[in-house]
mmCIF file of C-alpha atoms in Angstrom:
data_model
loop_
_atom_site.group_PDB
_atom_site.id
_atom_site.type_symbol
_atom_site.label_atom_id
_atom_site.label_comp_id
_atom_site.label_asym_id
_atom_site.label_seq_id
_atom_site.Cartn_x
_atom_site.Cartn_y
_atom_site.Cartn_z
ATOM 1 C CA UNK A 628 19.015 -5.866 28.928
ATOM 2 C CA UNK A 629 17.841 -7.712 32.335
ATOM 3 C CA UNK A 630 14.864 -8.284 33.573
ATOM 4 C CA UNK A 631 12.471 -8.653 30.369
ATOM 5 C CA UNK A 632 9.239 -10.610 31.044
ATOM 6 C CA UNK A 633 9.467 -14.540 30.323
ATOM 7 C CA UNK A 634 6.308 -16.848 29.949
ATOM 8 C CA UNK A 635 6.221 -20.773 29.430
ATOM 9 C CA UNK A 636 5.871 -21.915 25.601
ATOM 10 C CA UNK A 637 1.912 -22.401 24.851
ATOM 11 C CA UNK A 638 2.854 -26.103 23.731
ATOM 12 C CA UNK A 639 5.878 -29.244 23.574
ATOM 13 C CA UNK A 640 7.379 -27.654 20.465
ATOM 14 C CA UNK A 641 10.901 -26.272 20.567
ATOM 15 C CA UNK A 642 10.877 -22.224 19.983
ATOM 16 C CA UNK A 643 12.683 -21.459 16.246
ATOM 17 C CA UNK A 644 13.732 -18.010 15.968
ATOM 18 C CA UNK A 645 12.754 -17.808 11.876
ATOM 19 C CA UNK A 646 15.245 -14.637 12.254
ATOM 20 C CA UNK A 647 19.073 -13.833 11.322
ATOM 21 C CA UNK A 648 18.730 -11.073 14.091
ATOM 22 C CA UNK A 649 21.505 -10.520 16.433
ATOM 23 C CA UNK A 650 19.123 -8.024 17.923
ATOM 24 C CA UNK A 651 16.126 -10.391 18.400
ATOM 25 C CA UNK A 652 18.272 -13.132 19.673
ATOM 26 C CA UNK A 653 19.955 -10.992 22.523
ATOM 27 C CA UNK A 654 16.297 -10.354 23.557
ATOM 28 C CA UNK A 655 15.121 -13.979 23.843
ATOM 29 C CA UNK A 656 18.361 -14.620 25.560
ATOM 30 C CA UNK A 657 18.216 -12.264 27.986
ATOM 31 C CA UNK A 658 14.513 -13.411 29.017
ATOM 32 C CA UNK A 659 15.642 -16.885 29.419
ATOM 33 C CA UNK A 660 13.919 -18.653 26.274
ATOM 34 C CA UNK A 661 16.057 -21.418 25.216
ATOM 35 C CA UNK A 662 15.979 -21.607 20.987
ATOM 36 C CA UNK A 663 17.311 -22.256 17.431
ATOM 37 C CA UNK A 664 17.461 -19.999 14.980
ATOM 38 C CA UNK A 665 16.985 -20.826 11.109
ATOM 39 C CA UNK A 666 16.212 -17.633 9.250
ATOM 40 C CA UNK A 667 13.569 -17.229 6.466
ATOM 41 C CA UNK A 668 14.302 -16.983 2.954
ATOM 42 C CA UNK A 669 14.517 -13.598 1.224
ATOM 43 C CA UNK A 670 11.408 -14.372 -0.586
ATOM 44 C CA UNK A 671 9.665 -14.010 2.711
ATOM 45 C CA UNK A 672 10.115 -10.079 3.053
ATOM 46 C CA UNK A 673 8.989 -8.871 -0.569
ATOM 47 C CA UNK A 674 6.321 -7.724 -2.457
ATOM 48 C CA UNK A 675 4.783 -4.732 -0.554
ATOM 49 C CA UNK A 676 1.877 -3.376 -1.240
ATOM 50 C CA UNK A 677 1.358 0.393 -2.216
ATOM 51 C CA UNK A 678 -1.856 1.058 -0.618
ATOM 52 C CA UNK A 679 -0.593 -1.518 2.610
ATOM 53 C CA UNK A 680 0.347 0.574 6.051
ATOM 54 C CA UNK A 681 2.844 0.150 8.599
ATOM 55 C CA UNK A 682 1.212 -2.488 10.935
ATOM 56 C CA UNK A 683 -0.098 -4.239 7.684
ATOM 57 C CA UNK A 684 3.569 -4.543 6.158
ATOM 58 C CA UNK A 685 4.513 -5.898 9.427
ATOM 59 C CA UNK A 686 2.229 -8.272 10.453
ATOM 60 C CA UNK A 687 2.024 -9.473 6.788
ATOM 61 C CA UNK A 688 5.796 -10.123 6.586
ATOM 62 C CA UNK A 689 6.036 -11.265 9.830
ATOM 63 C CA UNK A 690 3.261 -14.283 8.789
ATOM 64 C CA UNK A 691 5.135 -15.101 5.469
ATOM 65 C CA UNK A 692 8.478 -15.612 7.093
ATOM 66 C CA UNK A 693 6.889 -17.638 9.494
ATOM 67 C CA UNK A 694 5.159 -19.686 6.785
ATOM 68 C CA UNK A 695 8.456 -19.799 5.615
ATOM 69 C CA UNK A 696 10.287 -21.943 8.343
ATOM 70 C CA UNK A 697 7.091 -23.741 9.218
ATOM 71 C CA UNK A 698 6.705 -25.654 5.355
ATOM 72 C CA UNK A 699 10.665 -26.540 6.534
ATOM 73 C CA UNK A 700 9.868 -28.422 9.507
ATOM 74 C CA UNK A 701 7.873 -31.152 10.735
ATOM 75 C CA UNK A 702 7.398 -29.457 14.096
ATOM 76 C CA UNK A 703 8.097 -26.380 16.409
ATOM 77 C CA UNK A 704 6.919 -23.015 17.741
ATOM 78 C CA UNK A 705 7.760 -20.935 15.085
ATOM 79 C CA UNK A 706 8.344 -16.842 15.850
ATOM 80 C CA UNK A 707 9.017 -14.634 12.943
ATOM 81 C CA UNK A 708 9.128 -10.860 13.337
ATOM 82 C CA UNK A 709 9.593 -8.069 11.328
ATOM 83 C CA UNK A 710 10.001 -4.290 12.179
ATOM 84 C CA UNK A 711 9.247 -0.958 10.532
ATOM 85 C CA UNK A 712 9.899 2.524 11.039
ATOM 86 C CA UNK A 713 6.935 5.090 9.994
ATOM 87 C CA UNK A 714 6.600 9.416 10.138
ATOM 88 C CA UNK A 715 4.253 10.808 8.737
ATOM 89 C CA UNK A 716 2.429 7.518 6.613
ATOM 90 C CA UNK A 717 6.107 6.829 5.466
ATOM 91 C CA UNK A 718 7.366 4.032 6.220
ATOM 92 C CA UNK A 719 10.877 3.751 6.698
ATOM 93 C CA UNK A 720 12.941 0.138 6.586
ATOM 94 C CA UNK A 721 16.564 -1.017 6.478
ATOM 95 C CA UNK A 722 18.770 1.068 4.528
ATOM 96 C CA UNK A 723 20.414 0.299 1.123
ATOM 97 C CA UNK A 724 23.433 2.460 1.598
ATOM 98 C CA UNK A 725 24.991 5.572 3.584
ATOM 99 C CA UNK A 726 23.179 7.864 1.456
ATOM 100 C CA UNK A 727 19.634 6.308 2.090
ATOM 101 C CA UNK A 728 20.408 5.912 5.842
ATOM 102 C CA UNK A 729 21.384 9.922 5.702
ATOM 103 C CA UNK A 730 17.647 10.701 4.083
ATOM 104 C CA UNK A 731 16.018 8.647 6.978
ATOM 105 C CA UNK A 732 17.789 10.515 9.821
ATOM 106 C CA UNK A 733 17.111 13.798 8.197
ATOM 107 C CA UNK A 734 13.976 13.186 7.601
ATOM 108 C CA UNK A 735 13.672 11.734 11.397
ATOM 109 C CA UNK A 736 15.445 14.528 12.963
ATOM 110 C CA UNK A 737 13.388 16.909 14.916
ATOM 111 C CA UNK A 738 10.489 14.945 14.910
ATOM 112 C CA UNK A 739 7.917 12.079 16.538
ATOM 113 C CA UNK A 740 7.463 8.800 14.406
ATOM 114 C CA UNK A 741 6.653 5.846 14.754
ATOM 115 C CA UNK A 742 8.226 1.989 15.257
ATOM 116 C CA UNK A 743 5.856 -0.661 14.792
ATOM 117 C CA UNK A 744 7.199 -4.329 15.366
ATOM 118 C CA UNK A 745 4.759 -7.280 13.959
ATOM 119 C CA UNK A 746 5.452 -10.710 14.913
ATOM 120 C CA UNK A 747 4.219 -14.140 14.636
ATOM 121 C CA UNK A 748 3.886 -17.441 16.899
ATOM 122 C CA UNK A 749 3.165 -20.429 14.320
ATOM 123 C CA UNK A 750 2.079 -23.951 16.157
ATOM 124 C CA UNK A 751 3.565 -26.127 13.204
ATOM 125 C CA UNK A 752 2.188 -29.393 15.631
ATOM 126 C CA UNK A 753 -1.105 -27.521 15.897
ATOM 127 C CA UNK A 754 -1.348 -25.772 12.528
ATOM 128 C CA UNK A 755 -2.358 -22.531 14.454
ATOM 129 C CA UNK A 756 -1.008 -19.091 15.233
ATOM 130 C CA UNK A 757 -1.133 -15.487 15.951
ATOM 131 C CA UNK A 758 -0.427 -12.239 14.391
ATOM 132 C CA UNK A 759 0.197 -9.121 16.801
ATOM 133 C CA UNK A 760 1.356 -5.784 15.424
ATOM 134 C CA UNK A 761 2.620 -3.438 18.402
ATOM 135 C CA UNK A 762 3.345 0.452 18.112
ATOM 136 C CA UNK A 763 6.204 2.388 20.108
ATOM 137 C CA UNK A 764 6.271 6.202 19.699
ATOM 138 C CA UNK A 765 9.597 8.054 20.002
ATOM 139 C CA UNK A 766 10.750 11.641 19.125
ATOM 140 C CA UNK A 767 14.195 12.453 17.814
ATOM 141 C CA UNK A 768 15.984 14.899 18.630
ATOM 142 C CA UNK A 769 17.346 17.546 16.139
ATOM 143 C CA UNK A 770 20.605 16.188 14.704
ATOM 144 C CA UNK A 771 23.317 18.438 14.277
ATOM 145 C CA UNK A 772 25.660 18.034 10.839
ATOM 146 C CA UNK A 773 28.431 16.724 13.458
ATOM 147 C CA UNK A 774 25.776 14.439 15.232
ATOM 148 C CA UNK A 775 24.657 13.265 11.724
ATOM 149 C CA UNK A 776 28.221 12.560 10.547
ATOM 150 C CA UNK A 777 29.196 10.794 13.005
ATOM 151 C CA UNK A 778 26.537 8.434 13.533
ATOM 152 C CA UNK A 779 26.509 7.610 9.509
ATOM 153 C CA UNK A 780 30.634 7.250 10.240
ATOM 154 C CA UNK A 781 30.009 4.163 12.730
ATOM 155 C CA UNK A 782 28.132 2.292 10.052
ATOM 156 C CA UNK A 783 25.657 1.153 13.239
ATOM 157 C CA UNK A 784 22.742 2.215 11.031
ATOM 158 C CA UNK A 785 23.160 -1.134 9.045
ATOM 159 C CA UNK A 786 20.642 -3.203 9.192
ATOM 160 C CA UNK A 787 18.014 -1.282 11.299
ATOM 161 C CA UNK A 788 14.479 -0.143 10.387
ATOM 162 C CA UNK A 789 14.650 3.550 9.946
ATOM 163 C CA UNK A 790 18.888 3.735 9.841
ATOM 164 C CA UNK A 791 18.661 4.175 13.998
ATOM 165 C CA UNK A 792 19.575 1.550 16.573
ATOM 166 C CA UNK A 793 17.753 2.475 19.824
ATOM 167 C CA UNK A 794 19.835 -0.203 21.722
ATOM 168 C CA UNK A 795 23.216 1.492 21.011
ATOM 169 C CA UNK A 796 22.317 4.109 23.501
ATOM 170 C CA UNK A 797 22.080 7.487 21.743
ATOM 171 C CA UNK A 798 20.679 10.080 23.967
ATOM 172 C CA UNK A 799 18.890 11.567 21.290
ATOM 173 C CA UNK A 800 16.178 9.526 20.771
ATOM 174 C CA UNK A 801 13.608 8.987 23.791
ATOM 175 C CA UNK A 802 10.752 6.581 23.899
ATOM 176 C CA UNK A 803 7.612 8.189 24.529
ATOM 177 C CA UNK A 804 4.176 7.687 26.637
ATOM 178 C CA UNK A 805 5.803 4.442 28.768
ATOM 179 C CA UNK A 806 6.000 2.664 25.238
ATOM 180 C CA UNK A 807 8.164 -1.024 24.749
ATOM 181 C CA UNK A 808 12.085 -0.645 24.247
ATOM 182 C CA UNK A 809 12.193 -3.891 23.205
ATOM 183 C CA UNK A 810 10.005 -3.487 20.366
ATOM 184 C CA UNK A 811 12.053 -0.180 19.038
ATOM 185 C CA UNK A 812 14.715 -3.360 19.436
ATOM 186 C CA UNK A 813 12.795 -5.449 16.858
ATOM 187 C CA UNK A 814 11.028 -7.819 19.192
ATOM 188 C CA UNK A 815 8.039 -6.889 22.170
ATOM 189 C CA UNK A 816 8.842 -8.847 25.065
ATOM 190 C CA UNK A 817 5.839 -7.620 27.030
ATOM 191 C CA UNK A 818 3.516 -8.645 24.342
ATOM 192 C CA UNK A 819 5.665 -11.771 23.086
ATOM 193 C CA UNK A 820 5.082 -13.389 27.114
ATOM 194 C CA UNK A 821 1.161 -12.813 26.841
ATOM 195 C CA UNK A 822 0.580 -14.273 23.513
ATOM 196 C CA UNK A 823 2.896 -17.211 24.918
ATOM 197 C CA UNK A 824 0.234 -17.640 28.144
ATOM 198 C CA UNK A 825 -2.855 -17.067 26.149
ATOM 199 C CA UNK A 826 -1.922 -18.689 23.438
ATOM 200 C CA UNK A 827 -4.384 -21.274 23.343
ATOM 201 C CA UNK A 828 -7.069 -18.478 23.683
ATOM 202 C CA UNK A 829 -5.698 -16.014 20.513
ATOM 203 C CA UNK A 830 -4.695 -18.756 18.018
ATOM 204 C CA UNK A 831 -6.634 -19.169 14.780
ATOM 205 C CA UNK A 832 -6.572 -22.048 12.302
ATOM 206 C CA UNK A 833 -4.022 -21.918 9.131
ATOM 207 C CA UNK A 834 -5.927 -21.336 6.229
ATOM 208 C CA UNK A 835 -3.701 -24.295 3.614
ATOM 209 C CA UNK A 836 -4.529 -23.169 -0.276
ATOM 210 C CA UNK A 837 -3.015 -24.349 -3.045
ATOM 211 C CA UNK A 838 -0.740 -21.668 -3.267
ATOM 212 C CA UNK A 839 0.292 -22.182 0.733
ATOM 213 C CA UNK A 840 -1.001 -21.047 3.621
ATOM 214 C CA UNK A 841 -2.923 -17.825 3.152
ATOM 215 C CA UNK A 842 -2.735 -14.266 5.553
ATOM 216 C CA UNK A 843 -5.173 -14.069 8.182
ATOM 217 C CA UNK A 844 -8.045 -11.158 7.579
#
């Protein structure tokens, strides 16, 4: 990708990708953003809710793996992320194995859903952030058995929220209403460059309990 928006960092901090993301990184390379990258824990991303939607998984996760990096440094802009697939009130994540990835795309094929991509800028300097949850819609296309088989055979569902990769250029998935490509990536450049410049308007204080910092209402 070329061309993705870029905006200066809100403060002195170095930007920490808190994400193991190849995807996420080959965004914030190709806008220009010079970073590290030191991956949350696994404790992060657990513990979802039954009654908790889409774009409250999201943003919630997103916070905690921020949270995360930012008790393991002394300084920096954090930015965690974390992305979701949803049709229907389902939400659909990574998949466990071939045979959960081949429920998701049938259950996908045919059909409009959603991808909603939360992420997280953490001032650890400041003690401030925000929270932004942003919504693509896209439509799949009916997948033939053939179609089916052979995207399950390249294994390129690993790893990706709702067993599709939008990046690896199938043809039968489209992006609908003008929405972000970048967040169907894992990561919404538009939105990412205008928290960065109004930053200093959108932040809120960290809540520090006992029990850490607590989730933003």
């Amino acid at each position: 990708m070329s061309g993705l928006p870029r905006a200066d960092l809100p403060t002195d901090e170095s930007l920490i990708l808190a994400s193991g993301s190849p995807r996420r990184s080959q965004l914030l390379k190709a806008a220009g953003y010079s970073f590290t990258v030191q991956p949350a824990s696994d404790e992060a991303e657990c513990g979802m809710c039954s009654r908790e939607t889409a774009p409250e998984l999201v943003a919630r996760y997103a916070y905690r793996k921020a949270a995360d990096v930012a008790s393991k440094n002394d300084g920096g802009l954090i930015l965690a992320a974390d992305t979701v697939a949803s049709c229907y009130g389902q939400i659909l994540g990574k998949p466990h194995d071939i045979e959960h990835a081949e429920a998701m795309l049938r259950q996908l094929s045919g059909r409009r859903h959603d991808v909603f991509s939360g992420f997280c800028v953490w001032s650890v300097s400041q003690n401030r952030c925000v929270v932004e949850v942003v919504r693509t819609e896209l439509q799949m296309q009916t997948l033939s058995e053939e179609m089916l088989a052979e995207y399950l055979d390249s294994m390129l569902w690993e790893g990706k929220a709702g067993a599709f990769g939008f990046q690896d250029g199938n043809d039968w998935l489209e992006v609908l209403d003008g929405g972000s490509e970048t967040n169907v990536v894992g990561l919404p450049m538009e939105r990412l460059a205008e928290v960065f410049r109004d930053f200093d308007l959108l932040a809120t204080e960290i809540a520090i309990e006992k029990d850490g910092p607590s989730f933003p209402n």
